[in-house]
Amino acid sequence: MKWKINRSVRAPFFGLPHPQRHYPSVLQLKPVFTLDNQESADSILGPLVGDKRFDVRCEESWEQLPRHPWKPFLGDPNSTEIKQVYCLETAIALRVLDIRELRKKQPLSVGKIYHQLTQTHFPQTLQEAFAFALFDLKISLDNQPELEAWQNAVRRVIYERSHLPHLEQPESVLLRHGYQLLALISQQRQGRPTVDDLRAAWDEFNQQVTLERLPLVFALIYWSEAAFRLLEMGDPNEAEKLLAKQHEVASELSTLLPYLSNDIADGLWLHHLGRLAFYRGDYAQALQQYSLEWQLRQQQPALKARIERSLASVLSNMGHWQSARIITQQALDKQRGDHALIYKNLGRLGEIQTRQGEYNQAIESFSASWQMQAPDKRDGQTAIYMGHAYLLQGNAEQARNWYTQAEQADRKQNVIFNPYLLMGKSALALREGETEQVVSLWQDHKDKLAGLRGERVLPAAVIATGLYLADTSQAAWLDSMLTKLIEAHYLIEALYPLVVRKPSLAAEPLQRIIEGLKQWQEAIETLETVTPQIAAFKTPEVTPTPVVLIKALTTAMQEESWQALESLLPQIYPMNLNPPNLLLKEDEKHVFHANVFARKNL
């Protein structure tokens, strides 16, 4: 910014009527935030932000200075006024003040704007804005190794969601507490903390803080990451409570820093809203959130990569496998050395390949993911997915082998009941003609299966479909699972148990599915308008995408026949673990009675 500064010009000779006069000049500053090795009594920024190791240095540029012969007689500017200008330039760089309005009024009057700055919550506003900037990584920091190490640590832990390789102990109290926060987040990602554990850890962290007031950005980031961890562990209800805490902090911070409100709102908050919607099965809402975040984060590669990974999950579940596969493959190509992310993306790639029917490639991806995991901490889900791929390939022996390995891995992680593993075992028994085993597995676990909610409704529905195919007297349980699938937004998967009845007897659930698919399609079209890269991916018309399914279901209702779905049903994973050909038989054994399906509660 340009500032009006009165300089004094001394008279060239003694005895003149006016020994000096004021000369209006213009000062322009370019601030850089830096660290001092020792506390400095002359620090401008340090006392304001509560950390005397930090300071701001400005590159000065003067305009409208007197010409020769008067220039040599120009005196130094008023030191108090210069300090105020440095403080104001700091506030502008941190966006405590309205940059757009100030730019219109240049050159600016120092006294008036400094008075405006100091009237409201000063210096707390500077403290909060500077701490936020240390995590937001948008301000100009000096090229010092200590500051570069800090920025790399934030990128790695917060934006790339990787681990903190080393806990630094810098002299700066802000950076020291920042590293402690990053270390705490890294530690929690290694375990399975409960919501009570997360709250207790935050209380303990606060007790160890040596600052007079911990900046709000610490709470914003902590609750954001705590909620994300609960989402990863499949607990969206508790995650929503922590997101509410994060929202409270974000609102308080936005009130203090209104010109930073967009940055406060869009960084981590939107992504978690999308993740929460995804775990609830509300894919349309998830895509809307990710579409908005995509537009806001075009210039931040780390955050954009995270959005891409989340988009791949949603698009895969919506039938857009080719788009999901390309995005996931691109993410893998960009990652180097981060085993935690690589093994997860390999697993996601394997699941997409399984959906596409490319079982050999899926097995290779799952195998690579499995090998990257520490033997004593392997994720049983990887082995389960491997078993599913072998089962769909027709290799029952290998499927059984991997389900056994999954069970062993679960025991090491103290997982007692895994519905996804039970789903695989039930489907394996059905494919081998062991119908009594299918019924027995259900009898042993029916109470736990009936209590599953959210995303875990899916394995229960797969088991219910297999149970019906093994014993048609269990029609009512399949009927209840169909309702739960639709309520959990498993619209594509709900078609599998639906086709055991005639289309005319399934008019109400069919209509609900079609309406939901239309919402998905609208969300996809919105996404494609803001992401040309995704719009360029071509999805084959033979895969069960929303637009393909809407057309097929409309035809089925018109023709009173499921023929339009015959080529699509075998592709609906994981429902297709149960042989799809059994569902489409026309004999009475696999057709519900009309009075079962005419109920209005569907």
JSON list of N, CA and C in Angstrom, two decimals, residues 495-496 498-500 541-544 548-549 551-557 560-572 576 579-585:
[
{"chain": "A", "resi": 495, "resn": "LEU", "atom": "N", "xyz": [-31.47, -52.12, -6.43]},
{"chain": "A", "resi": 495, "resn": "LEU", "atom": "CA", "xyz": [-32.10, -52.77, -7.59]},
{"chain": "A", "resi": 495, "resn": "LEU", "atom": "C", "xyz": [-31.95, -54.28, -7.53]},
{"chain": "A", "resi": 496, "resn": "TYR", "atom": "N", "xyz": [-30.90, -54.75, -6.90]},
{"chain": "A", "resi": 496, "resn": "TYR", "atom": "CA", "xyz": [-30.63, -56.19, -6.87]},
{"chain": "A", "resi": 496, "resn": "TYR", "atom": "C", "xyz": [-31.74, -56.96, -6.18]},
{"chain": "A", "resi": 498, "resn": "LEU", "atom": "N", "xyz": [-34.62, -55.84, -5.61]},
{"chain": "A", "resi": 498, "resn": "LEU", "atom": "CA", "xyz": [-35.90, -55.38, -6.14]},
{"chain": "A", "resi": 498, "resn": "LEU", "atom": "C", "xyz": [-36.41, -56.26, -7.28]},
{"chain": "A", "resi": 499, "resn": "VAL", "atom": "N", "xyz": [-35.50, -56.83, -8.06]},
{"chain": "A", "resi": 499, "resn": "VAL", "atom": "CA", "xyz": [-35.93, -57.53, -9.27]},
{"chain": "A", "resi": 499, "resn": "VAL", "atom": "C", "xyz": [-36.50, -58.91, -9.01]},
{"chain": "A", "resi": 500, "resn": "VAL", "atom": "N", "xyz": [-36.60, -59.31, -7.75]},
{"chain": "A", "resi": 500, "resn": "VAL", "atom": "CA", "xyz": [-37.26, -60.59, -7.48]},
{"chain": "A", "resi": 500, "resn": "VAL", "atom": "C", "xyz": [-38.78, -60.44, -7.53]},
{"chain": "A", "resi": 541, "resn": "GLU", "atom": "N", "xyz": [-21.53, -46.55, -22.04]},
{"chain": "A", "resi": 541, "resn": "GLU", "atom": "CA", "xyz": [-22.98, -46.55, -21.84]},
{"chain": "A", "resi": 541, "resn": "GLU", "atom": "C", "xyz": [-23.51, -47.88, -21.35]},
{"chain": "A", "resi": 542, "resn": "VAL", "atom": "N", "xyz": [-22.64, -48.87, -21.15]},
{"chain": "A", "resi": 542, "resn": "VAL", "atom": "CA", "xyz": [-23.10, -50.18, -20.68]},
{"chain": "A", "resi": 542, "resn": "VAL", "atom": "C", "xyz": [-22.88, -50.34, -19.18]},
{"chain": "A", "resi": 543, "resn": "THR", "atom": "N", "xyz": [-22.39, -49.29, -18.51]},
{"chain": "A", "resi": 543, "resn": "THR", "atom": "CA", "xyz": [-22.20, -49.36, -17.07]},
{"chain": "A", "resi": 543, "resn": "THR", "atom": "C", "xyz": [-23.37, -48.71, -16.36]},
{"chain": "A", "resi": 544, "resn": "PRO", "atom": "N", "xyz": [-23.67, -49.13, -15.12]},
{"chain": "A", "resi": 544, "resn": "PRO", "atom": "CA", "xyz": [-24.86, -48.62, -14.42]},
{"chain": "A", "resi": 544, "resn": "PRO", "atom": "C", "xyz": [-24.66, -47.24, -13.81]},
{"chain": "A", "resi": 548, "resn": "VAL", "atom": "N", "xyz": [-27.94, -44.03, -17.31]},
{"chain": "A", "resi": 548, "resn": "VAL", "atom": "CA", "xyz": [-28.22, -45.34, -17.92]},
{"chain": "A", "resi": 548, "resn": "VAL", "atom": "C", "xyz": [-29.32, -46.06, -17.15]},
{"chain": "A", "resi": 549, "resn": "LEU", "atom": "N", "xyz": [-29.25, -46.01, -15.82]},
{"chain": "A", "resi": 549, "resn": "LEU", "atom": "CA", "xyz": [-30.23, -46.70, -15.00]},
{"chain": "A", "resi": 549, "resn": "LEU", "atom": "C", "xyz": [-31.61, -46.06, -15.08]},
{"chain": "A", "resi": 551, "resn": "LYS", "atom": "N", "xyz": [-32.92, -44.63, -17.64]},
{"chain": "A", "resi": 551, "resn": "LYS", "atom": "CA", "xyz": [-33.49, -45.10, -18.90]},
{"chain": "A", "resi": 551, "resn": "LYS", "atom": "C", "xyz": [-33.95, -46.55, -18.79]},
{"chain": "A", "resi": 552, "resn": "ALA", "atom": "N", "xyz": [-33.12, -47.41, -18.19]},
{"chain": "A", "resi": 552, "resn": "ALA", "atom": "CA", "xyz": [-33.45, -48.83, -18.07]},
{"chain": "A", "resi": 552, "resn": "ALA", "atom": "C", "xyz": [-34.66, -49.05, -17.17]},
{"chain": "A", "resi": 553, "resn": "LEU", "atom": "N", "xyz": [-34.74, -48.31, -16.07]},
{"chain": "A", "resi": 553, "resn": "LEU", "atom": "CA", "xyz": [-35.86, -48.48, -15.13]},
{"chain": "A", "resi": 553, "resn": "LEU", "atom": "C", "xyz": [-37.16, -47.96, -15.73]},
{"chain": "A", "resi": 554, "resn": "THR", "atom": "N", "xyz": [-37.08, -46.89, -16.48]},
{"chain": "A", "resi": 554, "resn": "THR", "atom": "CA", "xyz": [-38.28, -46.38, -17.15]},
{"chain": "A", "resi": 554, "resn": "THR", "atom": "C", "xyz": [-38.80, -47.41, -18.15]},
{"chain": "A", "resi": 555, "resn": "THR", "atom": "N", "xyz": [-37.88, -48.02, -18.88]},
{"chain": "A", "resi": 555, "resn": "THR", "atom": "CA", "xyz": [-38.27, -49.08, -19.83]},
{"chain": "A", "resi": 555, "resn": "THR", "atom": "C", "xyz": [-38.88, -50.27, -19.10]},
{"chain": "A", "resi": 556, "resn": "ALA", "atom": "N", "xyz": [-38.28, -50.66, -17.98]},
{"chain": "A", "resi": 556, "resn": "ALA", "atom": "CA", "xyz": [-38.79, -51.80, -17.21]},
{"chain": "A", "resi": 556, "resn": "ALA", "atom": "C", "xyz": [-40.22, -51.56, -16.75]},
{"chain": "A", "resi": 557, "resn": "MET", "atom": "N", "xyz": [-40.51, -50.34, -16.31]},
{"chain": "A", "resi": 557, "resn": "MET", "atom": "CA", "xyz": [-41.86, -50.03, -15.86]},
{"chain": "A", "resi": 557, "resn": "MET", "atom": "C", "xyz": [-42.85, -50.03, -17.01]},
{"chain": "A", "resi": 560, "resn": "GLU", "atom": "N", "xyz": [-43.08, -53.86, -18.18]},
{"chain": "A", "resi": 560, "resn": "GLU", "atom": "CA", "xyz": [-43.36, -54.85, -17.13]},
{"chain": "A", "resi": 560, "resn": "GLU", "atom": "C", "xyz": [-42.38, -56.03, -17.24]},
{"chain": "A", "resi": 561, "resn": "SER", "atom": "N", "xyz": [-41.09, -55.66, -17.40]},
{"chain": "A", "resi": 561, "resn": "SER", "atom": "CA", "xyz": [-40.05, -56.67, -17.55]},
{"chain": "A", "resi": 561, "resn": "SER", "atom": "C", "xyz": [-38.72, -56.07, -17.13]},
{"chain": "A", "resi": 562, "resn": "TRP", "atom": "N", "xyz": [-37.87, -56.93, -16.52]},
{"chain": "A", "resi": 562, "resn": "TRP", "atom": "CA", "xyz": [-36.55, -56.48, -16.10]},
{"chain": "A", "resi": 562, "resn": "TRP", "atom": "C", "xyz": [-35.48, -56.71, -17.17]},
{"chain": "A", "resi": 563, "resn": "GLN", "atom": "N", "xyz": [-35.90, -57.00, -18.37]},
{"chain": "A", "resi": 563, "resn": "GLN", "atom": "CA", "xyz": [-34.93, -57.32, -19.43]},
{"chain": "A", "resi": 563, "resn": "GLN", "atom": "C", "xyz": [-33.92, -56.19, -19.64]},
{"chain": "A", "resi": 564, "resn": "ALA", "atom": "N", "xyz": [-34.37, -54.95, -19.49]},
{"chain": "A", "resi": 564, "resn": "ALA", "atom": "CA", "xyz": [-33.46, -53.81, -19.71]},
{"chain": "A", "resi": 564, "resn": "ALA", "atom": "C", "xyz": [-32.34, -53.76, -18.67]},
{"chain": "A", "resi": 565, "resn": "LEU", "atom": "N", "xyz": [-32.50, -54.49, -17.56]},
{"chain": "A", "resi": 565, "resn": "LEU", "atom": "CA", "xyz": [-31.49, -54.50, -16.50]},
{"chain": "A", "resi": 565, "resn": "LEU", "atom": "C", "xyz": [-30.57, -55.71, -16.54]},
{"chain": "A", "resi": 566, "resn": "GLU", "atom": "N", "xyz": [-30.86, -56.66, -17.43]},
{"chain": "A", "resi": 566, "resn": "GLU", "atom": "CA", "xyz": [-30.13, -57.93, -17.41]},
{"chain": "A", "resi": 566, "resn": "GLU", "atom": "C", "xyz": [-28.62, -57.76, -17.56]},
{"chain": "A", "resi": 567, "resn": "SER", "atom": "N", "xyz": [-28.20, -56.81, -18.39]},
{"chain": "A", "resi": 567, "resn": "SER", "atom": "CA", "xyz": [-26.76, -56.62, -18.60]},
{"chain": "A", "resi": 567, "resn": "SER", "atom": "C", "xyz": [-26.14, -55.74, -17.51]},
{"chain": "A", "resi": 568, "resn": "LEU", "atom": "N", "xyz": [-26.97, -55.06, -16.72]},
{"chain": "A", "resi": 568, "resn": "LEU", "atom": "CA", "xyz": [-26.46, -54.14, -15.71]},
{"chain": "A", "resi": 568, "resn": "LEU", "atom": "C", "xyz": [-26.34, -54.79, -14.33]},
{"chain": "A", "resi": 569, "resn": "LEU", "atom": "N", "xyz": [-27.26, -55.69, -14.00]},
{"chain": "A", "resi": 569, "resn": "LEU", "atom": "CA", "xyz": [-27.26, -56.31, -12.67]},
{"chain": "A", "resi": 569, "resn": "LEU", "atom": "C", "xyz": [-25.94, -57.00, -12.32]},
{"chain": "A", "resi": 570, "resn": "PRO", "atom": "N", "xyz": [-25.33, -57.76, -13.24]},
{"chain": "A", "resi": 570, "resn": "PRO", "atom": "CA", "xyz": [-24.07, -58.43, -12.88]},
{"chain": "A", "resi": 570, "resn": "PRO", "atom": "C", "xyz": [-22.94, -57.47, -12.54]},
{"chain": "A", "resi": 571, "resn": "GLN", "atom": "N", "xyz": [-23.11, -56.18, -12.85]},
{"chain": "A", "resi": 571, "resn": "GLN", "atom": "CA", "xyz": [-22.06, -55.20, -12.59]},
{"chain": "A", "resi": 571, "resn": "GLN", "atom": "C", "xyz": [-22.24, -54.48, -11.24]},
{"chain": "A", "resi": 572, "resn": "ILE", "atom": "N", "xyz": [-23.35, -54.75, -10.56]},
{"chain": "A", "resi": 572, "resn": "ILE", "atom": "CA", "xyz": [-23.64, -54.02, -9.32]},
{"chain": "A", "resi": 572, "resn": "ILE", "atom": "C", "xyz": [-22.92, -54.68, -8.15]},
{"chain": "A", "resi": 576, "resn": "ASN", "atom": "N", "xyz": [-23.39, -58.30, -6.51]},
{"chain": "A", "resi": 576, "resn": "ASN", "atom": "CA", "xyz": [-23.17, -59.39, -7.46]},
{"chain": "A", "resi": 576, "resn": "ASN", "atom": "C", "xyz": [-22.30, -60.52, -6.89]},
{"chain": "A", "resi": 579, "resn": "PRO", "atom": "N", "xyz": [-24.92, -64.78, -7.04]},
{"chain": "A", "resi": 579, "resn": "PRO", "atom": "CA", "xyz": [-25.07, -64.98, -8.50]},
{"chain": "A", "resi": 579, "resn": "PRO", "atom": "C", "xyz": [-26.29, -64.24, -9.04]},
{"chain": "A", "resi": 580, "resn": "PRO", "atom": "N", "xyz": [-26.11, -63.26, -9.94]},
{"chain": "A", "resi": 580, "resn": "PRO", "atom": "CA", "xyz": [-27.24, -62.48, -10.45]},
{"chain": "A", "resi": 580, "resn": "PRO", "atom": "C", "xyz": [-28.20, -63.30, -11.30]},
{"chain": "A", "resi": 581, "resn": "ASN", "atom": "N", "xyz": [-27.73, -64.39, -11.91]},
{"chain": "A", "resi": 581, "resn": "ASN", "atom": "CA", "xyz": [-28.62, -65.17, -12.77]},
{"chain": "A", "resi": 581, "resn": "ASN", "atom": "C", "xyz": [-29.76, -65.79, -11.97]},
{"chain": "A", "resi": 582, "resn": "LEU", "atom": "N", "xyz": [-29.54, -66.06, -10.68]},
{"chain": "A", "resi": 582, "resn": "LEU", "atom": "CA", "xyz": [-30.59, -66.65, -9.86]},
{"chain": "A", "resi": 582, "resn": "LEU", "atom": "C", "xyz": [-31.74, -65.68, -9.65]},
{"chain": "A", "resi": 583, "resn": "LEU", "atom": "N", "xyz": [-31.43, -64.39, -9.62]},
{"chain": "A", "resi": 583, "resn": "LEU", "atom": "CA", "xyz": [-32.47, -63.40, -9.37]},
{"chain": "A", "resi": 583, "resn": "LEU", "atom": "C", "xyz": [-33.42, -63.23, -10.54]},
{"chain": "A", "resi": 584, "resn": "LEU", "atom": "N", "xyz": [-32.92, -63.47, -11.73]},
{"chain": "A", "resi": 584, "resn": "LEU", "atom": "CA", "xyz": [-33.70, -63.20, -12.93]},
{"chain": "A", "resi": 584, "resn": "LEU", "atom": "C", "xyz": [-34.48, -64.40, -13.43]},
{"chain": "A", "resi": 585, "resn": "LYS", "atom": "N", "xyz": [-34.46, -65.52, -12.69]},
{"chain": "A", "resi": 585, "resn": "LYS", "atom": "CA", "xyz": [-35.23, -66.69, -13.10]},
{"chain": "A", "resi": 585, "resn": "LYS", "atom": "C", "xyz": [-36.72, -66.37, -13.03]}
]
